[in-house]
Each structure stands twice: as structure tokens, then as C-alpha cells.
């Protein structure tokens, strides 16, 4: 099944999206969600940013359930494009105590605590729950994640939006991000990117995880499954045992672990 695109307006979005999207004109679109599959455990989103995202954190499954939420949020990012000098914040430069983290969130010095890194196209990052993180402006990426939108904002650069310091500090790991979770992908390389739980994800030219329901995201080329065709900017949801004709296309394929 070819999933429907849902264009989500955001103040930090863009009025012009890449040509692969047929977004409504004149609106600031920041996210493209692929929907129509009901309450599935996983979700694919494209994020197109003109401005930086708040410094935030997501709970893990156990922490979410303690707060009467269905699941936490583990995610990963595949960088499609980045303007020169664009940065992500992942983890802190050093481990800090909760009291210092709260004070830094309140006075803005959390920006200096963050470990900022310049990114480029084909960079890949696994972002486990409890990781303090932020996405800078000028970045377009694919986000593959648990289907949860629970976000605790720690700092928002002076914006009047609500912060969630009590929950955010309670669930966060205020420590450095493991460098082993970041990599630059070789063009066309075949590799297992995430080996679960809660999901697996591969960059590949061929069908994989065929015994499971899977989300198939073309990066280059066209794919087919039954009567459905998909190109970059699309996403297919393919059932167990159903086949994909990739015809040499480069894909991201994700499934539950």
C-alpha cells in the first residue's frame, strides 16, 4: 500500500519544498507524514527545516507507560540535504547533574552544553530515547521512528512555547552521545543500519525483512509492489510475504524488530 502524504505546517517550515513533493503553495510546510495505515508501531516522516528545532528529549517505553502513554520514541535520521555549516545537537559535551541541566535550560546556557556537529547529505544517526537533541536549520532529513509524538522541550531559544522541564529532566540522560551511533553512508552501500529493538532498518538495493510488515522508502530510483509504484518522496507499507521489485533502486527498509 502506498501511504498518503500529510503535509504539516510548522513555523520553522519552508514555503518551497523539493520537487518530489506536491505540497500546497504558500504554506510553511515543515513535515511530511506518511499516514493511512492506522495505529501502526512505526512512522516515517520527512522533516524540512528553515529554522532550528527546540532542544528536546523523548522518553523510553517504560517511562512513557509510567505517564499513561502507549510507547516512547526511539528514532533515527537520514540526512538528505544540509546547507553548508548546518548542525545537529546530539547529547552533551560532558555528563552533568540534573540540577545543572535544569539551571542551564532556564538561563539558555544549555546551548553551550550541547554537542553540536556539522552534518552533510548521507549522514545517519540513531537517536535512542532519553537522548537530548536538537535539529538545526537548513537540514532536510528522513526520520524513521516509533509512532509516538511525545516530546519534552527543554529549551526553545526564547520562544513563548511551553517547556516541559520536570518530565524532560526526569527522562533525559544528560551525558555525551555515543559516537558509534553516527556514521556516513557510502553511496549505494548495502548495510544494516539499526538492529533493534524496537525496529530494524537497512539501506539496500533488494527486498529484505520479507517475513515482516515493512516500510519501504526509495532514496533513488523507482520500486513496485503489486500495483503500487513509489519514487523518492513516497513510502510503501508492504505486508509479510508481499514482494518488492526494486530494479536496482536504493532503498531504506524498516520493520519492527
Short mmCIF file of C-alpha atoms in Angstrom, two decimals:
data_model
loop_
_atom_site.label_atom_id
_atom_site.label_comp_id
_atom_site.label_asym_id
_atom_site.label_seq_id
_atom_site.Cartn_x
_atom_site.Cartn_y
_atom_site.Cartn_z
CA UNK A 1 0.00 0.00 0.00
CA UNK A 2 1.29 3.42 -0.93
CA UNK A 3 0.91 5.61 2.12
CA UNK A 4 -0.72 9.01 1.82
CA UNK A 5 1.34 12.13 2.41
CA UNK A 6 0.16 14.51 5.09
CA UNK A 7 1.71 17.96 4.90
CA UNK A 8 2.14 19.54 8.33
CA UNK A 9 2.57 23.29 8.68
CA UNK A 10 5.26 24.46 11.09
CA UNK A 11 6.56 27.98 11.84
CA UNK A 12 10.05 26.71 11.03
CA UNK A 13 8.96 25.09 7.75
CA UNK A 14 9.52 26.16 4.16
CA UNK A 15 7.22 27.61 1.52
CA UNK A 16 9.14 25.75 -1.19
CA UNK A 17 9.79 22.02 -0.86
CA UNK A 18 11.90 19.72 -3.04
CA UNK A 19 10.33 18.86 -6.41
CA UNK A 20 9.43 15.33 -5.27
CA UNK A 21 6.62 16.81 -3.13
CA UNK A 22 3.35 18.30 -4.39
CA UNK A 23 2.90 20.50 -1.32
CA UNK A 24 0.27 23.27 -1.22
CA UNK A 25 1.72 26.59 -2.28
CA UNK A 26 2.17 29.50 0.10
CA UNK A 27 2.20 27.42 3.29
CA UNK A 28 5.19 26.82 5.57
CA UNK A 29 5.48 23.03 5.45
CA UNK A 30 7.89 21.58 7.99
CA UNK A 31 6.99 17.90 7.99
CA UNK A 32 5.58 15.30 5.61
CA UNK A 33 3.95 12.37 7.40
CA UNK A 34 3.05 9.08 5.74
CA UNK A 35 -0.35 8.02 7.03
CA UNK A 36 -3.36 5.88 6.17
CA UNK A 37 -2.15 2.76 7.97
CA UNK A 38 -3.98 3.14 11.28
CA UNK A 39 -2.19 2.89 14.60
CA UNK A 40 0.98 1.23 13.39
CA UNK A 41 4.02 0.91 15.70
CA UNK A 42 6.38 2.76 13.34
CA UNK A 43 6.22 6.02 11.40
CA UNK A 44 8.11 7.67 8.53
CA UNK A 45 8.41 11.45 8.34
CA UNK A 46 10.33 13.89 6.16
CA UNK A 47 11.50 16.99 8.05
CA UNK A 48 12.34 20.12 6.05
CA UNK A 49 13.72 22.84 8.27
CA UNK A 50 14.42 26.51 7.67
CA UNK A 51 14.99 27.23 11.38
CA UNK A 52 16.37 25.31 14.34
CA UNK A 53 14.26 22.94 16.40
CA UNK A 54 13.94 23.19 20.19
CA UNK A 55 16.35 21.29 22.43
CA UNK A 56 14.24 18.33 23.49
CA UNK A 57 14.12 14.74 24.69
CA UNK A 58 11.80 11.72 24.35
CA UNK A 59 11.07 9.03 26.96
CA UNK A 60 11.69 5.33 26.51
CA UNK A 61 8.81 2.83 26.55
CA UNK A 62 8.85 2.25 30.31
CA UNK A 63 8.96 5.98 31.09
CA UNK A 64 6.12 6.64 28.62
CA UNK A 65 3.93 3.94 30.15
CA UNK A 66 4.53 5.41 33.61
CA UNK A 67 2.97 8.58 32.18
CA UNK A 68 -0.04 6.71 30.67
CA UNK A 69 1.39 6.92 27.14
CA UNK A 70 1.37 3.93 24.79
CA UNK A 71 5.06 4.00 23.86
CA UNK A 72 8.22 6.06 23.97
CA UNK A 73 10.16 7.31 20.99
CA UNK A 74 13.29 5.87 19.51
CA UNK A 75 14.21 7.44 16.18
CA UNK A 76 16.88 7.69 13.54
CA UNK A 77 17.76 10.32 10.96
CA UNK A 78 18.98 10.01 7.38
CA UNK A 79 20.26 13.39 6.16
CA UNK A 80 19.01 14.15 2.65
CA UNK A 81 20.47 17.62 2.32
CA UNK A 82 22.18 20.18 4.52
CA UNK A 83 23.21 23.74 3.82
CA UNK A 84 26.91 24.41 4.49
CA UNK A 85 27.53 24.67 8.22
CA UNK A 86 24.17 23.18 9.25
CA UNK A 87 24.35 21.42 12.59
CA UNK A 88 22.65 18.87 14.82
CA UNK A 89 22.90 18.82 18.59
CA UNK A 90 23.25 15.29 19.97
CA UNK A 91 23.90 14.72 23.65
CA UNK A 92 26.02 16.92 25.89
CA UNK A 93 29.75 17.62 25.81
CA UNK A 94 30.05 16.08 29.27
CA UNK A 95 27.87 14.40 31.85
CA UNK A 96 26.08 16.85 34.15
CA UNK A 97 23.82 16.61 37.20
CA UNK A 98 20.09 17.15 36.87
CA UNK A 99 20.25 20.40 38.84
CA UNK A 100 22.81 21.88 36.45
CA UNK A 101 20.76 20.75 33.46
CA UNK A 102 17.66 22.49 34.83
CA UNK A 103 19.56 25.72 35.51
CA UNK A 104 21.09 25.63 32.02
CA UNK A 105 17.67 25.10 30.42
CA UNK A 106 16.30 28.07 32.33
CA UNK A 107 19.12 30.52 31.54
CA UNK A 108 19.87 29.32 27.98
CA UNK A 109 23.37 28.04 28.67
CA UNK A 110 22.17 24.59 27.64
CA UNK A 111 23.16 25.67 24.12
CA UNK A 112 26.79 25.65 25.26
CA UNK A 113 26.38 22.26 26.94
CA UNK A 114 25.11 20.64 23.74
CA UNK A 115 27.48 18.72 21.47
CA UNK A 116 26.86 20.39 18.09
CA UNK A 117 28.16 18.76 14.91
CA UNK A 118 28.16 19.86 11.27
CA UNK A 119 26.27 17.43 9.02
CA UNK A 120 26.10 16.63 5.32
CA UNK A 121 23.97 14.52 2.99
CA UNK A 122 24.09 10.74 3.67
CA UNK A 123 24.99 11.16 7.35
CA UNK A 124 23.00 8.77 9.53
CA UNK A 125 22.24 8.98 13.25
CA UNK A 126 20.48 6.57 15.57
CA UNK A 127 18.86 8.61 18.34
CA UNK A 128 17.83 6.43 21.28
CA UNK A 129 15.12 7.63 23.67
CA UNK A 130 16.39 9.82 26.52
CA UNK A 131 18.97 11.47 24.20
CA UNK A 132 18.96 15.27 24.49
CA UNK A 133 18.92 16.56 20.91
CA UNK A 134 18.12 19.39 18.52
CA UNK A 135 17.96 19.77 14.73
CA UNK A 136 19.39 22.95 13.27
CA UNK A 137 18.06 24.98 10.35
CA UNK A 138 18.89 24.27 6.72
CA UNK A 139 18.54 20.50 7.07
CA UNK A 140 16.23 18.07 5.25
CA UNK A 141 16.05 14.53 6.60
CA UNK A 142 14.08 11.32 6.75
CA UNK A 143 13.04 10.32 10.25
CA UNK A 144 12.18 6.68 10.93
CA UNK A 145 10.75 6.28 14.40
CA UNK A 146 8.39 4.66 16.82
CA UNK A 147 4.91 6.00 16.17
CA UNK A 148 4.84 8.42 19.07
CA UNK A 149 4.81 12.20 19.17
CA UNK A 150 5.68 12.62 22.85
CA UNK A 151 8.27 15.40 23.10
CA UNK A 152 9.57 17.21 26.16
CA UNK A 153 11.02 20.62 25.31
CA UNK A 154 13.93 21.71 27.48
CA UNK A 155 14.78 24.98 25.72
CA UNK A 156 13.31 26.87 22.76
CA UNK A 157 15.59 29.89 22.20
CA UNK A 158 13.25 32.39 23.84
CA UNK A 159 10.06 31.19 22.13
CA UNK A 160 6.87 31.50 24.23
CA UNK A 161 6.04 27.84 23.63
CA UNK A 162 5.61 25.68 26.72
CA UNK A 163 8.61 23.88 28.16
CA UNK A 164 8.41 20.51 29.94
CA UNK A 165 11.31 20.72 32.37
CA UNK A 166 10.05 18.33 35.03
CA UNK A 167 9.32 15.47 32.63
CA UNK A 168 12.22 16.31 30.33
CA UNK A 169 14.83 16.29 33.06
CA UNK A 170 13.30 13.18 34.64
CA UNK A 171 13.63 11.10 31.45
CA UNK A 172 16.86 12.57 29.99
CA UNK A 173 20.33 11.08 30.03
CA UNK A 174 22.41 14.27 30.49
CA UNK A 175 25.57 12.78 29.00
CA UNK A 176 27.54 12.57 25.73
CA UNK A 177 26.06 10.90 22.67
CA UNK A 178 27.80 7.62 21.70
CA UNK A 179 29.82 8.33 18.55
CA UNK A 180 29.29 4.71 17.46
CA UNK A 181 25.65 5.60 16.67
CA UNK A 182 26.65 8.07 13.94
CA UNK A 183 28.02 7.17 10.51
CA UNK A 184 28.40 8.49 6.99
CA UNK A 185 26.86 6.10 4.47
CA UNK A 186 28.67 5.20 1.28
CA UNK A 187 26.65 5.82 -1.90
CA UNK A 188 24.78 2.67 -2.78
CA UNK A 189 26.23 0.68 0.09
CA UNK A 190 24.34 -2.32 1.47
CA UNK A 191 24.20 -2.16 5.25
CA UNK A 192 22.11 -2.88 8.31
CA UNK A 193 21.74 0.49 10.00
CA UNK A 194 19.65 -0.40 13.05
CA UNK A 195 19.33 -3.88 14.55
CA UNK A 196 16.55 -3.20 17.06
CA UNK A 197 14.75 -3.15 19.31
CA UNK A 198 12.29 -1.55 18.76
CA UNK A 199 12.92 -1.56 14.99
CA UNK A 200 15.37 -2.58 12.32
CA UNK A 201 16.41 -0.50 9.33
CA UNK A 202 18.57 -1.29 6.30
CA UNK A 203 19.95 0.59 3.32
CA UNK A 204 19.71 -1.83 0.41
CA UNK A 205 19.07 -2.42 -3.29
CA UNK A 206 16.99 -5.54 -2.62
CA UNK A 207 13.92 -6.54 -0.67
CA UNK A 208 14.62 -7.62 2.91
CA UNK A 209 12.76 -8.40 6.16
CA UNK A 210 10.25 -10.22 3.92
CA UNK A 211 8.70 -12.13 6.84
CA UNK A 212 7.53 -8.86 8.42
CA UNK A 213 5.42 -5.83 7.67
CA UNK A 214 7.84 -3.20 6.42
CA UNK A 215 8.11 0.46 5.48
CA UNK A 216 9.93 1.00 2.18
CA UNK A 217 11.40 4.42 1.38
CA UNK A 218 13.03 4.93 -2.04
CA UNK A 219 16.15 7.09 -1.98
CA UNK A 220 16.95 6.77 -5.70
CA UNK A 221 15.02 5.10 -8.50
CA UNK A 222 11.55 3.56 -8.66
CA UNK A 223 10.12 0.49 -6.93
CA UNK A 224 6.95 -1.57 -7.35
CA UNK A 225 4.83 -3.73 -5.09
CA UNK A 226 1.71 -5.13 -6.70
CA UNK A 227 0.01 -2.23 -8.47
CA UNK A 228 1.79 0.40 -6.39
CA UNK A 229 4.80 2.37 -7.58
CA UNK A 230 6.99 4.61 -5.46
CA UNK A 231 9.82 7.05 -6.04
CA UNK A 232 11.79 9.36 -3.72
CA UNK A 233 9.30 11.28 -1.59
CA UNK A 234 7.00 8.23 -1.33
CA UNK A 235 6.64 5.41 1.19
CA UNK A 236 5.18 1.93 0.73
CA UNK A 237 3.79 -0.24 3.53
CA UNK A 238 4.33 -3.84 2.44
CA UNK A 239 2.85 -6.85 4.23
CA UNK A 240 4.64 -10.08 5.21
CA UNK A 241 5.28 -12.24 2.16
CA UNK A 242 4.46 -9.47 -0.31
CA UNK A 243 7.29 -8.76 -2.72
CA UNK A 244 9.07 -5.60 -3.81
CA UNK A 245 10.56 -5.17 -7.27
CA UNK A 246 13.43 -2.77 -6.58
CA UNK A 247 15.02 -2.89 -10.07
CA UNK A 248 18.33 -1.56 -8.71
CA UNK A 249 16.79 1.33 -6.76
CA UNK A 250 18.39 2.40 -3.47
CA UNK A 251 16.03 1.97 -0.51
CA UNK A 252 15.61 2.32 3.18
CA UNK A 253 13.55 -0.59 4.52
CA UNK A 254 12.40 -0.64 8.12
CA UNK A 255 10.41 -3.13 10.18
CA UNK A 256 9.64 -3.96 13.78
CA UNK A 257 12.47 -5.87 15.47
#
